[in-house]
Tab-separated table of N, CA and C in Angstrom:
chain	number	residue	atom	x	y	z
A	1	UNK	N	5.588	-5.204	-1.799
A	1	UNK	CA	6.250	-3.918	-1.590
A	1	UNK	C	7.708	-4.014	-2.009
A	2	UNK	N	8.204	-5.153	-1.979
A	2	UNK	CA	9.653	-5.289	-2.013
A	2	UNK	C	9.943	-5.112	-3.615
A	3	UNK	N	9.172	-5.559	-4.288
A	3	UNK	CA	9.292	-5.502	-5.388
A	3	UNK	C	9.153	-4.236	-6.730
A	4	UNK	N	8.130	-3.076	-5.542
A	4	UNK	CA	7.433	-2.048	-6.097
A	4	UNK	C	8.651	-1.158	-6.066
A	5	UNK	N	9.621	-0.723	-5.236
A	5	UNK	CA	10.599	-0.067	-5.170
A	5	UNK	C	12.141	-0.434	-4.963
A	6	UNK	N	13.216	-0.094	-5.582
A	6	UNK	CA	14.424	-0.683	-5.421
A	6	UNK	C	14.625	-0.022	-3.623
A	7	UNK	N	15.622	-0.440	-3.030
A	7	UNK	CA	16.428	-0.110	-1.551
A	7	UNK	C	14.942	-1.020	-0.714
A	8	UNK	N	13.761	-1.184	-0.865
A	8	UNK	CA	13.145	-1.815	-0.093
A	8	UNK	C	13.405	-3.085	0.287
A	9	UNK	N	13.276	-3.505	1.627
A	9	UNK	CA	13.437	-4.693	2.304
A	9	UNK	C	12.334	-5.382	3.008
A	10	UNK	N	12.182	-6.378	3.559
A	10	UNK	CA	10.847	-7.083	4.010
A	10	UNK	C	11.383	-8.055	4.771
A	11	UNK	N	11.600	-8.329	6.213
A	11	UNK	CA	11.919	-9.015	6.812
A	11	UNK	C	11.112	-10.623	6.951
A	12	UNK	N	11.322	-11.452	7.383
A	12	UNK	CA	10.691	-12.822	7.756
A	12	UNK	C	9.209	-12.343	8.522
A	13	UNK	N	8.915	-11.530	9.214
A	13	UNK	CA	8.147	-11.182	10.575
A	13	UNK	C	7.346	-9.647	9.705
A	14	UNK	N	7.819	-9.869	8.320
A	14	UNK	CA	7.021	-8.877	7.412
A	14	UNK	C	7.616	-7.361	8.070
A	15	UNK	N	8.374	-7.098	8.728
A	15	UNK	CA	8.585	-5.444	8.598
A	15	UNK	C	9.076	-5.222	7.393
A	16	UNK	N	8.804	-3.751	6.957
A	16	UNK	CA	9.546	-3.029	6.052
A	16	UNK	C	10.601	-2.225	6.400
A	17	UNK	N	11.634	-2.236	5.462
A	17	UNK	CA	12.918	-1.627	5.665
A	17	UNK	C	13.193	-0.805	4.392
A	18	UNK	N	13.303	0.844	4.675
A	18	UNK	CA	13.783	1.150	3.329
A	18	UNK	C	15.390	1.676	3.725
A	19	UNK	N	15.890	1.555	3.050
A	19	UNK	CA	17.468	2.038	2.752
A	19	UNK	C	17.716	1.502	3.936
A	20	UNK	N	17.589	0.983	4.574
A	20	UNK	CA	18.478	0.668	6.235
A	20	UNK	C	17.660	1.216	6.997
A	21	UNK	N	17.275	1.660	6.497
A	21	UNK	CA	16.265	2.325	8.342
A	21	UNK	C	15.505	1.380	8.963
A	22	UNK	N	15.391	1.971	10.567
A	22	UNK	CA	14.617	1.300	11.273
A	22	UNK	C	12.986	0.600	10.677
A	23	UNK	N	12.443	-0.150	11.231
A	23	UNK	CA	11.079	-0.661	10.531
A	23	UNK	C	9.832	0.464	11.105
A	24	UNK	N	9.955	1.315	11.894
A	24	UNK	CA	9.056	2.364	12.900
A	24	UNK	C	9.193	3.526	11.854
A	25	UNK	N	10.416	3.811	10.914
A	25	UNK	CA	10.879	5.118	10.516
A	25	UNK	C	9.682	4.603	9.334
A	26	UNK	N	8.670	3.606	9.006
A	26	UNK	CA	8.028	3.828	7.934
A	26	UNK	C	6.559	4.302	7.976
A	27	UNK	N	5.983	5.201	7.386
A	27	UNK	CA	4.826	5.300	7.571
A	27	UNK	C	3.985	4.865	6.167
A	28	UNK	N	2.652	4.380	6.861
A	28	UNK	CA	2.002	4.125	6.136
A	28	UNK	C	0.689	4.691	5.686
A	29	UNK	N	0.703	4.781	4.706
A	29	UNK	CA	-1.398	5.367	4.379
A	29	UNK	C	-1.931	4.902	3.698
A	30	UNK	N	-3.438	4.321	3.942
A	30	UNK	CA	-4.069	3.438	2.953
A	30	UNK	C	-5.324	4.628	2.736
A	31	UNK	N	-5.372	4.937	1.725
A	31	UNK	CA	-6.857	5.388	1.199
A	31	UNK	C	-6.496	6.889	2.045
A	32	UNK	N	-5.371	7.568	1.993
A	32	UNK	CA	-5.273	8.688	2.782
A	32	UNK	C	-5.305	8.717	4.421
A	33	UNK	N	-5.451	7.474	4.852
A	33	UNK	CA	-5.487	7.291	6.284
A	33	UNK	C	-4.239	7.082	6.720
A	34	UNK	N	-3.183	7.351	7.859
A	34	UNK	CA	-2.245	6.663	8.419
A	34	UNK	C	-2.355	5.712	9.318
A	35	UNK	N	-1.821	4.576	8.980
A	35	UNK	CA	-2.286	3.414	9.319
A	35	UNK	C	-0.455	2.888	10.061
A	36	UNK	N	-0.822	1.640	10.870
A	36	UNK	CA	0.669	1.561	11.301
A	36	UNK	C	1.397	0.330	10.656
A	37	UNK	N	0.644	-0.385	9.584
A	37	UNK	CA	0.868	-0.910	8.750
A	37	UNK	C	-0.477	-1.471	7.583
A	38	UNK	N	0.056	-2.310	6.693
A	38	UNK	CA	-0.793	-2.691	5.448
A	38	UNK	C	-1.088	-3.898	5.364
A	39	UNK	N	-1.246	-4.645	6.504
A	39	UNK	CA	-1.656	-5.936	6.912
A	39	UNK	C	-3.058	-6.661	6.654
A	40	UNK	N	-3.561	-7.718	6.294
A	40	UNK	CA	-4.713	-7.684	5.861
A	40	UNK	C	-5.646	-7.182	4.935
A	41	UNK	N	-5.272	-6.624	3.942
A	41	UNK	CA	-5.474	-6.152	2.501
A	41	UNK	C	-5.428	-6.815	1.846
A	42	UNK	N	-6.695	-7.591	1.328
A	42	UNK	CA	-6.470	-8.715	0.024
A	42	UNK	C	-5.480	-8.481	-1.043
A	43	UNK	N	-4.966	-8.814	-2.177
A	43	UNK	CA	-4.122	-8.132	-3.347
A	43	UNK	C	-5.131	-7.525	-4.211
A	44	UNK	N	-6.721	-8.597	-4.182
A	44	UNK	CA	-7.307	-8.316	-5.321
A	44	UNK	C	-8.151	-6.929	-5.122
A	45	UNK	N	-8.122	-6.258	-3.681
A	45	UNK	CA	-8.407	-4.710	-3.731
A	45	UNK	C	-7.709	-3.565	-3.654
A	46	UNK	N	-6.381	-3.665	-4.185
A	46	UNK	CA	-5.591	-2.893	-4.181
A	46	UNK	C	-5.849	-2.029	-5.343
A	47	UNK	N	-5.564	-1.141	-5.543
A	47	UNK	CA	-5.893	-0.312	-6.775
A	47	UNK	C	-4.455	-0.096	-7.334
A	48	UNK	N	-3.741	0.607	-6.151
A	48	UNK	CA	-2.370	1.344	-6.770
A	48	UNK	C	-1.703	1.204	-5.489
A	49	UNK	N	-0.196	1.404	-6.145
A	49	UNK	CA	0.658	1.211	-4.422
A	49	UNK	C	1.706	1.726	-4.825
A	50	UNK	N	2.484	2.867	-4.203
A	50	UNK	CA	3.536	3.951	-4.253
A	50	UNK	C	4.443	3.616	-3.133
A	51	UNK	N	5.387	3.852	-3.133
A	51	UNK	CA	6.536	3.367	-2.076
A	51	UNK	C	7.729	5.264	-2.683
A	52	UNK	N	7.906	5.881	-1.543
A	52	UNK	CA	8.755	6.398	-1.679
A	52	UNK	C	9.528	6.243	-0.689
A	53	UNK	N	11.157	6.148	-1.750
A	53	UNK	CA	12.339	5.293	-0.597
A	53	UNK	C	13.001	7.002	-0.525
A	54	UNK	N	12.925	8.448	-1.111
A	54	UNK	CA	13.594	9.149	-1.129
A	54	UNK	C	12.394	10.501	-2.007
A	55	UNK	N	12.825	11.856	-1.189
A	55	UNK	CA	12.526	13.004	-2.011
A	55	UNK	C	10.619	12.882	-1.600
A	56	UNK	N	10.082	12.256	-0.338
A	56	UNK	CA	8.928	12.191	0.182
A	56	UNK	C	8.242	13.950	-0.289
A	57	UNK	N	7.170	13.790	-0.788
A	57	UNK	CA	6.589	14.963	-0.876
A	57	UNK	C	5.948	15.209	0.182
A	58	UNK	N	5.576	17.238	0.541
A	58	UNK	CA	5.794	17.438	1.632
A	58	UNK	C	3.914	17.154	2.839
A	59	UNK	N	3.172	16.487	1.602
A	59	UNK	CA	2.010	16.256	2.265
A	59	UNK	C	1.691	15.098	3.154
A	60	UNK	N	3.305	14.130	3.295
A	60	UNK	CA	3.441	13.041	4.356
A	60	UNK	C	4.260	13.460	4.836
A	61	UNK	N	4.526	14.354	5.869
A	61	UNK	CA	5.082	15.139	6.692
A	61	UNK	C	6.829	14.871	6.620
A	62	UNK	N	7.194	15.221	7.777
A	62	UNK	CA	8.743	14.667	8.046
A	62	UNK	C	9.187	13.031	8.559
A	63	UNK	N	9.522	12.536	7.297
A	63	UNK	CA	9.833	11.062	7.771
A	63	UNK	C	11.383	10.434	7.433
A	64	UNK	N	11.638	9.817	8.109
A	64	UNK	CA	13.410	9.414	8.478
A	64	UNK	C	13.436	7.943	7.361
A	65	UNK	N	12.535	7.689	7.070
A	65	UNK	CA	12.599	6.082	6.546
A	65	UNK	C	12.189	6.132	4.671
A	66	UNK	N	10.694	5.322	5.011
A	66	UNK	CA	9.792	6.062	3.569
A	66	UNK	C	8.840	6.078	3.846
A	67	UNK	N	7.987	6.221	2.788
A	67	UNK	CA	6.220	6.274	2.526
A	67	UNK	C	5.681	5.098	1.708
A	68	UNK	N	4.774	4.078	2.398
A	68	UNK	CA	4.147	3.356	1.366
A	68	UNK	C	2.566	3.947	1.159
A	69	UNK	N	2.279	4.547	0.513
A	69	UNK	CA	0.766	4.579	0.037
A	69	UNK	C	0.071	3.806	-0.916
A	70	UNK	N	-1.171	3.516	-0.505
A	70	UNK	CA	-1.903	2.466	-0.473
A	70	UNK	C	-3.304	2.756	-1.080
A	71	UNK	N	-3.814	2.482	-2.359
A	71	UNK	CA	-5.189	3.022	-2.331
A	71	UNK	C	-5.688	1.581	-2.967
A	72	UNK	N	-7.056	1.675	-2.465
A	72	UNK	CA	-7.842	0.296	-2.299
A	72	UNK	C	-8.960	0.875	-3.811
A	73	UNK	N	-9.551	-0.512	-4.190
A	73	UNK	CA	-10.714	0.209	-5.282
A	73	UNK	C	-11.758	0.003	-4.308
A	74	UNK	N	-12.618	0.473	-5.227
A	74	UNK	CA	-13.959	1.083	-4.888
A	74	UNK	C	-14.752	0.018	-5.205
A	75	UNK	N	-15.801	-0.061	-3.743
A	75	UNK	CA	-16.704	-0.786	-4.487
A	75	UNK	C	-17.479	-1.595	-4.828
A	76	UNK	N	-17.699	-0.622	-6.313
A	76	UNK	CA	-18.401	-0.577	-7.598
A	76	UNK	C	-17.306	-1.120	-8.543
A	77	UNK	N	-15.799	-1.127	-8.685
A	77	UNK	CA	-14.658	-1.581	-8.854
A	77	UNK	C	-15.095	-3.153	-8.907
A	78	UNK	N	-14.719	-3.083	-7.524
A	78	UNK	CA	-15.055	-4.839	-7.050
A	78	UNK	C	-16.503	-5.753	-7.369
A	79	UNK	N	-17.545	-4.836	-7.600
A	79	UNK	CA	-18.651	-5.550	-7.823
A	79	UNK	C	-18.516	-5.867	-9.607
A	80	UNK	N	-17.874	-4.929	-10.077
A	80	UNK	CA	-17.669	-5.194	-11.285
A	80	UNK	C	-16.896	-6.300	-12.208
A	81	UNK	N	-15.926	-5.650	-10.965
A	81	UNK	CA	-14.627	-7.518	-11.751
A	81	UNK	C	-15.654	-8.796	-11.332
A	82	UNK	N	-16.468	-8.886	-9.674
A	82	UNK	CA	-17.027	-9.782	-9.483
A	82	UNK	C	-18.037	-10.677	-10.467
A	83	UNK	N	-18.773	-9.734	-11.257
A	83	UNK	CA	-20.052	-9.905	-12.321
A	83	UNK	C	-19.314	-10.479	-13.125
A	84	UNK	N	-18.076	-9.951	-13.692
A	84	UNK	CA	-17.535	-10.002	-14.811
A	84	UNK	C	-16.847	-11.958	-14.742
A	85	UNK	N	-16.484	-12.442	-13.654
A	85	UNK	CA	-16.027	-13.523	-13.541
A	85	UNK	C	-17.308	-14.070	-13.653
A	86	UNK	N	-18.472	-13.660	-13.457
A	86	UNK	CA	-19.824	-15.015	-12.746
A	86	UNK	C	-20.178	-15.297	-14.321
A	87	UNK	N	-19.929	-13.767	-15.275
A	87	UNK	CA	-20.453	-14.119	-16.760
A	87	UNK	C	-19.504	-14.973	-17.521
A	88	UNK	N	-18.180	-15.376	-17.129
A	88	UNK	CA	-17.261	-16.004	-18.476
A	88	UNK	C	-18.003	-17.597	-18.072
């Protein structure tokens, strides 16, 4: 995450920090769900990952911090890369 957006921060104890804000002011959504963090998510099912540190659009309500959204693949995704390693 730290890397996906500039002003983001990541403490030792893994909170996120955007611009200075508290680590609570962040919300999270994986796959459209709000979740209270993104813990336990392999890397290799991640699909896509959005971090807004500013200008939150208005379908993640009112938030003081940012937005990390989170979408996982599918899957048919995963069974696919899987095959694809068993054939090289």
């Amino acid at each position: 995450i730290q890397t996906a957006a500039p002003g983001v921060s990541v403490s030792e104890s893994g909170e996120v920090y955007v611009r200075g804000s508290r680590s609570d002011a962040v919300q999270y959504f994986i796959d459209g769900v709000k979740t209270t963090g993104i813990s336990g998510i392999p890397g290799a099912a991640i699909q896509s990952l959005s971090v807004y540190t500013g200008g939150v659009p208005a379908m993640y309500g009112d938030v003081t911090g940012g937005v990390v959204v989170l979408e996982t693949k599918s899957y048919f995704d995963l069974l696919r890369e899987e095959r694809a390693k068993n054939y090289k």
